Tab-separated table of C-alpha atoms and ligand atoms in Angstrom:
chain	number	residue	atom	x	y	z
A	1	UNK	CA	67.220	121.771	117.649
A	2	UNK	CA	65.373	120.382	114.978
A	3	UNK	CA	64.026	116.822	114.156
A	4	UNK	CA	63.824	115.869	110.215
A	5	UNK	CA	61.211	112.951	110.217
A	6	UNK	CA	61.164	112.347	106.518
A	7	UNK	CA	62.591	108.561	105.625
A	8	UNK	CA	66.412	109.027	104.577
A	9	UNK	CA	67.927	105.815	102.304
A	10	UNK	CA	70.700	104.287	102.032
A	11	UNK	CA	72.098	101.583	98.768
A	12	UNK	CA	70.911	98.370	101.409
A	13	UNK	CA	67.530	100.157	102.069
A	14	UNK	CA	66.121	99.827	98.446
A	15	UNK	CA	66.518	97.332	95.279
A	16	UNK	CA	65.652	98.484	91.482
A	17	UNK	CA	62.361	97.296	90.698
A	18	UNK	CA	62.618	95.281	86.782
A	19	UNK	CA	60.665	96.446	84.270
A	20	UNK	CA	59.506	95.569	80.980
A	21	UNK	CA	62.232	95.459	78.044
A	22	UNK	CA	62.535	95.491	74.581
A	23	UNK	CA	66.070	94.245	75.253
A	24	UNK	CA	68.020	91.121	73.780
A	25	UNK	CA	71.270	91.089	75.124
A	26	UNK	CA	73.160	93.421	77.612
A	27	UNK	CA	75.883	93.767	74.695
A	28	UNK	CA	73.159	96.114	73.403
A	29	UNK	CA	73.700	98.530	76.580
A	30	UNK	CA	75.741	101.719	76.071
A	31	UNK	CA	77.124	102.624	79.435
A	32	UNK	CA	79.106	105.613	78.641
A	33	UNK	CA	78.368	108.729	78.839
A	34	UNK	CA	78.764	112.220	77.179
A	35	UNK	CA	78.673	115.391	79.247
A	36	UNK	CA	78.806	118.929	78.967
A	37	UNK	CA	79.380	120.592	82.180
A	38	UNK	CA	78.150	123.924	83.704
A	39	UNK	CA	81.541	126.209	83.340
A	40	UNK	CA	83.973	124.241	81.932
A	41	UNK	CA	84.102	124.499	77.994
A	42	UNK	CA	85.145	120.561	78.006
A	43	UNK	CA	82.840	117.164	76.686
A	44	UNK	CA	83.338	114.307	78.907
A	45	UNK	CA	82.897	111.368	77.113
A	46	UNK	CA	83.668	107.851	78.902
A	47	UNK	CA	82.415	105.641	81.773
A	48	UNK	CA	81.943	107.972	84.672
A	49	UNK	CA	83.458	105.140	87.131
A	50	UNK	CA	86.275	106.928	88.951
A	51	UNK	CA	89.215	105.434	91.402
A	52	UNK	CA	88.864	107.587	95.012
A	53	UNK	CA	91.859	110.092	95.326
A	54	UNK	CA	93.007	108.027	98.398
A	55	UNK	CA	96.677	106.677	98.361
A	56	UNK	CA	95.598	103.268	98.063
A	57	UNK	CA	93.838	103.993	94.975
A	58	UNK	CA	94.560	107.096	93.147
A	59	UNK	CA	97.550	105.758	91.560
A	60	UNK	CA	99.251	105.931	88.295
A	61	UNK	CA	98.963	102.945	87.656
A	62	UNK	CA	95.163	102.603	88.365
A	63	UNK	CA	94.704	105.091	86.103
A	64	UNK	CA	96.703	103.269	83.172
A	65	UNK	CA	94.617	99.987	83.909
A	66	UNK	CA	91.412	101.683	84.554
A	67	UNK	CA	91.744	103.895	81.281
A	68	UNK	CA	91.967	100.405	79.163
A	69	UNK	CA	88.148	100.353	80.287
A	70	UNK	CA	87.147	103.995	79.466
A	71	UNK	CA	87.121	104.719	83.901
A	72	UNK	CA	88.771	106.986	85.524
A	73	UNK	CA	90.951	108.091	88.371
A	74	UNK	CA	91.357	110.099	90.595
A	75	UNK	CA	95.048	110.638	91.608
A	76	UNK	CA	95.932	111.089	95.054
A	77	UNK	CA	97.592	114.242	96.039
A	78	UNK	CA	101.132	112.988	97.779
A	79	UNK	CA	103.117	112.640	94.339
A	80	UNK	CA	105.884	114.811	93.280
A	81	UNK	CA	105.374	117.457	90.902
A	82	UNK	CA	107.966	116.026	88.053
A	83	UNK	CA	105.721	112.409	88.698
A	84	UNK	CA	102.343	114.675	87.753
A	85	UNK	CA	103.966	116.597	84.635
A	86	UNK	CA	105.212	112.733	83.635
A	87	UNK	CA	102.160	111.526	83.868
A	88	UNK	CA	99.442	114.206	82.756
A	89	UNK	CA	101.553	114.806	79.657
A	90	UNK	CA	101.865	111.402	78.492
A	91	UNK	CA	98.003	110.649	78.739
A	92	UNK	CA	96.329	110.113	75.194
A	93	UNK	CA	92.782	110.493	77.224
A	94	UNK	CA	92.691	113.702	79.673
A	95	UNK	CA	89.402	112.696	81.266
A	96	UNK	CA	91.121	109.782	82.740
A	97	UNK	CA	92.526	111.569	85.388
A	98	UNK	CA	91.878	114.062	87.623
A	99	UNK	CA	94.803	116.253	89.687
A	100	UNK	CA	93.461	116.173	93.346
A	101	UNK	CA	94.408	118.838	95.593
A	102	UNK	CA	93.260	120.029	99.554
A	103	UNK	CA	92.939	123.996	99.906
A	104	UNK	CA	96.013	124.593	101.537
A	105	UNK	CA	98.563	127.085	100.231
A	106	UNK	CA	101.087	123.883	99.555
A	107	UNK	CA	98.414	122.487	97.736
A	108	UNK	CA	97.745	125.251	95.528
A	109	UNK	CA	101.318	126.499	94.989
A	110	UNK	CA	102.143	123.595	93.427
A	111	UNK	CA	99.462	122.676	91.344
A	112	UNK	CA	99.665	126.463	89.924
A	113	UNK	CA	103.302	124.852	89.235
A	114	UNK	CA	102.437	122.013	87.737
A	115	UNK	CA	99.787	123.589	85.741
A	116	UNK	CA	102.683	126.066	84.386
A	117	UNK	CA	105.018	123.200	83.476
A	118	UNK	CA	102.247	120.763	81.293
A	119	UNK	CA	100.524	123.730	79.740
A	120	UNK	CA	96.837	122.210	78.627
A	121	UNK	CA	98.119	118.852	80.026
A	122	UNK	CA	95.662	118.871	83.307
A	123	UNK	CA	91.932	119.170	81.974
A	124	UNK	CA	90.097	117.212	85.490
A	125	UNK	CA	90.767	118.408	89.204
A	126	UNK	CA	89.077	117.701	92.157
A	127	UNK	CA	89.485	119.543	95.095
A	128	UNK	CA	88.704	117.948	97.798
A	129	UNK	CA	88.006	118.168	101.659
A	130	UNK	CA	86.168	116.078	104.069
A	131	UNK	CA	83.414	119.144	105.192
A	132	UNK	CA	82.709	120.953	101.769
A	133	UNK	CA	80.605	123.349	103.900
A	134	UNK	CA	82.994	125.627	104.891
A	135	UNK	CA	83.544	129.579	103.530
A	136	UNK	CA	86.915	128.883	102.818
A	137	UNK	CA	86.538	126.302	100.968
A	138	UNK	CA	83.892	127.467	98.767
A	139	UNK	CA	86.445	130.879	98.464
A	140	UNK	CA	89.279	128.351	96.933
A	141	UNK	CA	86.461	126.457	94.813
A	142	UNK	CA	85.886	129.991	93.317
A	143	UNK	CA	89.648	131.037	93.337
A	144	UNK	CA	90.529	128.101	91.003
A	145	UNK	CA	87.061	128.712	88.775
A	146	UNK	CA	88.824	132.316	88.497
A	147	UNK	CA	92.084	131.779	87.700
A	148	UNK	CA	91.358	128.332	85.773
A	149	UNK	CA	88.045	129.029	83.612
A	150	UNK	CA	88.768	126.424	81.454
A	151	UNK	CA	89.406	123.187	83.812
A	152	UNK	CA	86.656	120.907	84.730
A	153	UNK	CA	86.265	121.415	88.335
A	154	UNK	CA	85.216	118.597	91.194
A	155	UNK	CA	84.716	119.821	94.337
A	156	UNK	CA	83.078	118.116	97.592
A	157	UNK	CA	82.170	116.865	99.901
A	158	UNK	CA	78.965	117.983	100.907
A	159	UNK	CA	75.388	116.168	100.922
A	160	UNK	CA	72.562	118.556	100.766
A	161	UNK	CA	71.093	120.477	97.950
A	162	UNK	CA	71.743	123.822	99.063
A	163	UNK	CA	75.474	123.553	99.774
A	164	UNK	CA	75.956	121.445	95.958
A	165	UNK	CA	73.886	124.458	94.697
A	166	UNK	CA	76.423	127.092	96.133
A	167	UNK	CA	79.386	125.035	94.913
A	168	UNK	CA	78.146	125.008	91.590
A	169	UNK	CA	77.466	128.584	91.217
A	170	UNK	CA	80.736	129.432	93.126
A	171	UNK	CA	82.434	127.517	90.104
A	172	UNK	CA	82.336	123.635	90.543
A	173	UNK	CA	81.094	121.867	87.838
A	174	UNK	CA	80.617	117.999	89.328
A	175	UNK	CA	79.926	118.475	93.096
A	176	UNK	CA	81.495	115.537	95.374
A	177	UNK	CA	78.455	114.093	96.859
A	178	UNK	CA	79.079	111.976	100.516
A	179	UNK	CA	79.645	112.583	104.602
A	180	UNK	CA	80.663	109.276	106.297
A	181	UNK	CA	79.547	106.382	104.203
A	182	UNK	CA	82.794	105.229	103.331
A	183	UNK	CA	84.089	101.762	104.287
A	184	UNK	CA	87.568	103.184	105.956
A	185	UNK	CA	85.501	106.322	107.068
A	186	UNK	CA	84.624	106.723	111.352
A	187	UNK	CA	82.939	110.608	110.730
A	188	UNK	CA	79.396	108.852	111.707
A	189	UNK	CA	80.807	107.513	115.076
A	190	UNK	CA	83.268	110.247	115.795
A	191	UNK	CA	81.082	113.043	115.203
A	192	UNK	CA	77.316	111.833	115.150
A	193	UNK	CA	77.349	113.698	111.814
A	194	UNK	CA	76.419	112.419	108.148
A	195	UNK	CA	73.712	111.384	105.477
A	196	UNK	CA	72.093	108.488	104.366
A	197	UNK	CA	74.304	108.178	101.248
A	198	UNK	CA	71.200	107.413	98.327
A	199	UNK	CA	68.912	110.053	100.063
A	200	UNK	CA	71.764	112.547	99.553
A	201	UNK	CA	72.761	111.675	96.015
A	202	UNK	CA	69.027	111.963	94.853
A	203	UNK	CA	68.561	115.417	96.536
A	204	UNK	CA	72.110	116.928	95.403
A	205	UNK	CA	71.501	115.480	92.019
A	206	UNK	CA	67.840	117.195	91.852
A	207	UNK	CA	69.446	120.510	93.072
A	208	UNK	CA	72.430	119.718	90.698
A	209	UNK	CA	70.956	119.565	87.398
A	210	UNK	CA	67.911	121.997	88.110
A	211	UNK	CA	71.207	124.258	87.601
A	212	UNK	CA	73.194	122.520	84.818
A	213	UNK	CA	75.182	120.818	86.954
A	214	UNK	CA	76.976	117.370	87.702
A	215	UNK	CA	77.112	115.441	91.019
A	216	UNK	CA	79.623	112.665	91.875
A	217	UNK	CA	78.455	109.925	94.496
A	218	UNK	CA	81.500	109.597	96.300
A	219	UNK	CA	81.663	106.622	98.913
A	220	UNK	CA	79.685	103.373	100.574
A	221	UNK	CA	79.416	101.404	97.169
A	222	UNK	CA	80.705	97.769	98.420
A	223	UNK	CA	79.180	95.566	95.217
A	224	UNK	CA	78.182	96.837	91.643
A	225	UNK	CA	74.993	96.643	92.571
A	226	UNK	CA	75.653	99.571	94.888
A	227	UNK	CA	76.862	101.656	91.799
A	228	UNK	CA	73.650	100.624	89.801
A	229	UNK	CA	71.503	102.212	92.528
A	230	UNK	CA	73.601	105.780	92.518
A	231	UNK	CA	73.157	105.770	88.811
A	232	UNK	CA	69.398	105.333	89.178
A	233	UNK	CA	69.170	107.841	91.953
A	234	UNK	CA	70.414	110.655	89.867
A	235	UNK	CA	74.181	110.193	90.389
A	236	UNK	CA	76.014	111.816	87.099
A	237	UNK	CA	79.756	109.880	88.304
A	238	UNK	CA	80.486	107.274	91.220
A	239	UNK	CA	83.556	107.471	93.146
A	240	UNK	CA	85.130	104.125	94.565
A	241	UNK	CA	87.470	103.393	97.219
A	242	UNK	CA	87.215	100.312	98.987
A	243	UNK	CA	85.780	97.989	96.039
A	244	UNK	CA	89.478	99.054	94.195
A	245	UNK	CA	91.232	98.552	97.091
A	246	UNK	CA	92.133	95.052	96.997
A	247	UNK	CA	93.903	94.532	93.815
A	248	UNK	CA	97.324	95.123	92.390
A	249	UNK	CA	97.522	98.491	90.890
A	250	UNK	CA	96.169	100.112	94.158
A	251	UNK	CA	98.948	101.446	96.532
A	252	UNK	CA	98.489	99.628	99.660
A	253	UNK	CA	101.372	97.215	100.969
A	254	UNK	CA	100.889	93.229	100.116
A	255	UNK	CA	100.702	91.541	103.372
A	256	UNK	CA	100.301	87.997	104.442
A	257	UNK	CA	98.784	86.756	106.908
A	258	UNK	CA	98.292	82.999	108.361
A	259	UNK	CA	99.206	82.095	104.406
A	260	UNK	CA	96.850	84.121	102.827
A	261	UNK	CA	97.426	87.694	101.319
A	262	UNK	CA	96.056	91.221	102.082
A	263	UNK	CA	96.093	95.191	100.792
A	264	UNK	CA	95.985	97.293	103.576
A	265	UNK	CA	93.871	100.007	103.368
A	266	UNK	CA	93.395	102.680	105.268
A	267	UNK	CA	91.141	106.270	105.521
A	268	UNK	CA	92.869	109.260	104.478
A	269	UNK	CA	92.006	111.061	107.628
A	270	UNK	CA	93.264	107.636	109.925
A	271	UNK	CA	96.023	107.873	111.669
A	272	UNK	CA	98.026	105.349	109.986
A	273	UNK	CA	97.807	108.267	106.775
A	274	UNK	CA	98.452	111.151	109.123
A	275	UNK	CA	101.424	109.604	110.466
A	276	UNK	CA	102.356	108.902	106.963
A	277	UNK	CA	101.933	112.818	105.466
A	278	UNK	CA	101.536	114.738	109.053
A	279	UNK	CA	103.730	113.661	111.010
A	280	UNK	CA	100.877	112.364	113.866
A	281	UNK	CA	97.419	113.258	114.290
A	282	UNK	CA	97.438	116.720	115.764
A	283	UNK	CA	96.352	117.457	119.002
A	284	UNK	CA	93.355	119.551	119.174
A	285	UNK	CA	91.905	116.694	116.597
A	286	UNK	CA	91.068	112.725	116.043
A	287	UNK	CA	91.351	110.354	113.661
A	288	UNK	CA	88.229	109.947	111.102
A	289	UNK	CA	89.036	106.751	109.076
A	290	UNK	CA	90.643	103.454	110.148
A	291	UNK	CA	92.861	100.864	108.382
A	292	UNK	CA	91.511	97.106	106.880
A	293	UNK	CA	93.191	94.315	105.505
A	294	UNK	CA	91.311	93.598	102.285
A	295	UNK	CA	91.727	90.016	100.369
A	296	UNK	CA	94.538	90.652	97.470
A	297	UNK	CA	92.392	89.620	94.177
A	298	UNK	CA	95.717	90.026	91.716
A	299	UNK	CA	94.977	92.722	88.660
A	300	UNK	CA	91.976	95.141	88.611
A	301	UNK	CA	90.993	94.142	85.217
A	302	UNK	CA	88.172	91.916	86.980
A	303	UNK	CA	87.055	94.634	89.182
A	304	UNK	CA	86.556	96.497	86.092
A	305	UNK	CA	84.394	93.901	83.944
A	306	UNK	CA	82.484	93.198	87.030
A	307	UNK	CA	81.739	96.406	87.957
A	308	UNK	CA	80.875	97.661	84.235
A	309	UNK	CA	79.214	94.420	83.668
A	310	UNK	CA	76.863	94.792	86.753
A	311	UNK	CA	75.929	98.522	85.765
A	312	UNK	CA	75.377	96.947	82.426
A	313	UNK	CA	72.711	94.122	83.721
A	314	UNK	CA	71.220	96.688	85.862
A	315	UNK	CA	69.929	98.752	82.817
A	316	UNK	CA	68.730	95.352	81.205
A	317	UNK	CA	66.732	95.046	83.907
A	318	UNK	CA	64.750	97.902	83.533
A	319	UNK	CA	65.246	98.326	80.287
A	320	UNK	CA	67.686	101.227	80.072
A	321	UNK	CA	69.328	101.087	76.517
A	322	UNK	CA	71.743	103.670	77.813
A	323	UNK	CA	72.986	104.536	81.061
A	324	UNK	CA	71.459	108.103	80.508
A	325	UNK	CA	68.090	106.410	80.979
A	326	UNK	CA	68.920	104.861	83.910
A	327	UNK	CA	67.314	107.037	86.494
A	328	UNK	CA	64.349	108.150	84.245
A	329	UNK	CA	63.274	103.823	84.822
A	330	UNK	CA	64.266	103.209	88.158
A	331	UNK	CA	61.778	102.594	90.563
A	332	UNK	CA	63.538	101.742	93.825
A	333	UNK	CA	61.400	99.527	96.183
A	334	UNK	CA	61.712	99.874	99.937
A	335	UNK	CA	63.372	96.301	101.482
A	336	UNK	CA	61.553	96.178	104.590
A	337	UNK	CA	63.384	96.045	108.052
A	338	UNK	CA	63.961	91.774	108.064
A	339	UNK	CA	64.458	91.435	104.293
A	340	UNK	CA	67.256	94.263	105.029
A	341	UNK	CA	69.359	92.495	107.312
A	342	UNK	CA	69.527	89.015	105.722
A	343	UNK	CA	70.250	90.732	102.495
A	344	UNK	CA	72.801	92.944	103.992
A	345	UNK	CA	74.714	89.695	105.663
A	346	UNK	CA	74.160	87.686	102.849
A	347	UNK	CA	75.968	90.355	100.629
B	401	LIG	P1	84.511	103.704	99.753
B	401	LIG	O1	84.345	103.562	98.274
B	401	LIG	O2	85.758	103.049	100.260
B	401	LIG	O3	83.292	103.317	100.520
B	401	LIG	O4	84.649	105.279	100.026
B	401	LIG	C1	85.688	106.049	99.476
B	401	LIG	C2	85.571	107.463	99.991
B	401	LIG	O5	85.712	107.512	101.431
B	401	LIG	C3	86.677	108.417	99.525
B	401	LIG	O6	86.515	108.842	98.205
B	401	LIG	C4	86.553	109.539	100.531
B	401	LIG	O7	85.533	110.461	100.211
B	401	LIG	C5	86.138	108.817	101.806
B	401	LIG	N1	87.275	108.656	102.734
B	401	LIG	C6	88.507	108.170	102.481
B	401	LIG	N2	89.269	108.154	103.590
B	401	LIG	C7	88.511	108.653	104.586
B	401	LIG	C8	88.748	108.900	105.970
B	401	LIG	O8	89.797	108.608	106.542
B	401	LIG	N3	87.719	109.467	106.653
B	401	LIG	C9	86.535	109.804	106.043
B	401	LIG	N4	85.605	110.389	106.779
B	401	LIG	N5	86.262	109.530	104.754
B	401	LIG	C10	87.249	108.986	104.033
């Protein structure tokens, strides 16, 4: 057993210190970016803002409504194959989507199949499993890398710079950066196991781009703010669940209760979503996620000026001109223990 007794952060434990600006208006703030990527002969160019590939989320038409804003998505991995060659061949901007896929044989047969039937369609993928640590997955990260050189590959999640360092030279280019932060996610009380989620996106993106490569802070955002402070601490993309959740393009049934109206939303390991795609939650495991009702807040077009308009203040603040310069002036400052909590509630 061993005891790590350096301080490990998380988005409440810190605020972005301001800083002197030669800055008139936010308007002047670029906040897309342009990336080349470790393997993968493809430029990004966009707002590297993407919709989770959870059910609720990852849908068509998030992607359609999130692609007005230069963000992306994400798509979630229980469409048919004739839906994905629809889709993927009628996009004008590939880097708006990404196919998702798990490692399982299903998984890859038929994304090999839909990759045969939209020839050059599919440009993104993210494969993705909740313990990126595993031989076998890193095997399938490096089986795709082989037999797609081209594609830009995601691939998480993990949360330590040794594992995104493996992933990237076993063929990932953007490593999926998060254990148990996220807001339908129970891995932290099931299984006593995770990482602060800012500590881990500033160590994988340190290990990351000491190699040329891209890391993508996946989970526990809950305000723009939140996405500010993974861009400052190195992240390169930041992936969104719950903050999407709630409005009408995401997949979750409309419900009402006492007058009012709700998304539900629920963890792709919960057992609401392995009843859905499993048949039950097996026996020899548990559920890892659980299912909220979320406030319905009508068409995603205000999450999306919000949330770009936040990130945009942010780098006012410090005096980022571009969202590349984010991280070089950001200067988190601890918020001590008190501070913490009323700022948490009053959040
Ligand atoms: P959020 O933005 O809602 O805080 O986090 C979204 C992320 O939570 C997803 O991209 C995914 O990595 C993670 N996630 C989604 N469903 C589950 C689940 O059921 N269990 C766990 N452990 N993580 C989940």
């Amino acid at each position: 057993m061993h005891i790590e007794n350096t301080v490990k952060l998380d988005f409440k434990d810190v605020l972005i210190r301001p800083k002197r600006s030669t800055l008139t208006s936010r308007s002047e703030v670029d906040i897309t970016r342009e990336f080349k990527f470790l393997h993968s002969p493809i430029r990004y160019h966009g707002i590297p803002i993407i919709a989770a590939n959870m059910d609720s989320t990852g849908t068509f038409e998030m992607s359609e409504a999130l692609g007005r804003y230069q963000l992306s998505t994400a798509l979630h991995k229980h469409y048919d194959e004739a839906q994905y060659v629809e889709h993927f061949t009628q996009l004008k901007n590939k880097s708006q989507t990404f196919y998702s896929l798990g490692i399982g044989d299903h998984d890859w047969e038929k994304f090999q199949r839909v990759m045969a039937a939209a020839p050059g369609a599919i440009e993104y993928v993210c494969i993705d499993v909740a313990n990126g640590y595993t031989e076998t997955f890193v095997a399938f990260v490096r089986k795709v890398r082989e037999t797609y050189p081209e594609l830009v590959i995601m691939a998480g999640n993990v949360v330590t710079g040794d594992m995104t360092e493996e992933l990237l030279l076993s063929g990932a280019d953007i490593v999926k950066v998060g254990i148990g932060p996220g807001s339908v996610c129970t891995t932290r009380k099931m299984t006593g196991v995770g990482y602060p989620q800012l500590s881990a996106i500033i160590e994988c993106a340190d290990a990351a781009h000491g190699l040329g490569g891209r890391i993508c802070a996946d989970g526990g955002c809950t305000v723009p703010g939140d996405i500010a402070k993974a861009f400052g601490g190195g992240a390169d993309f930041v992936m969104l669940g719950g903050m999407l959740a709630g409005y009408a393009e995401a997949g979750g049934d409309l419900v009402e209760v006492d007058g009012k109206a709700y998304k539900r939303f629920y963890g792709m390991s919960s057992k609401d979503a392995m009843d859905k795609y499993a048949g039950g939650v097996a026996k020899y495991r548990a559920a890892e996620g659980k299912t909220v009702l979320i406030p319905f807040k009508g068409p995603v077009d205000q999450a999306a000026q919000d949330i770009t308009g936040g990130v945009r203040s942010a780098c006012t603040y410090v005096g980022a001109r571009r969202l590349k310069e984010l991280t070089m002036r950001t200067t988190f400052v601890r918020v001590s223990m008190q501070l913490n909590e009323v700022f948490g509630k009053s959040l």
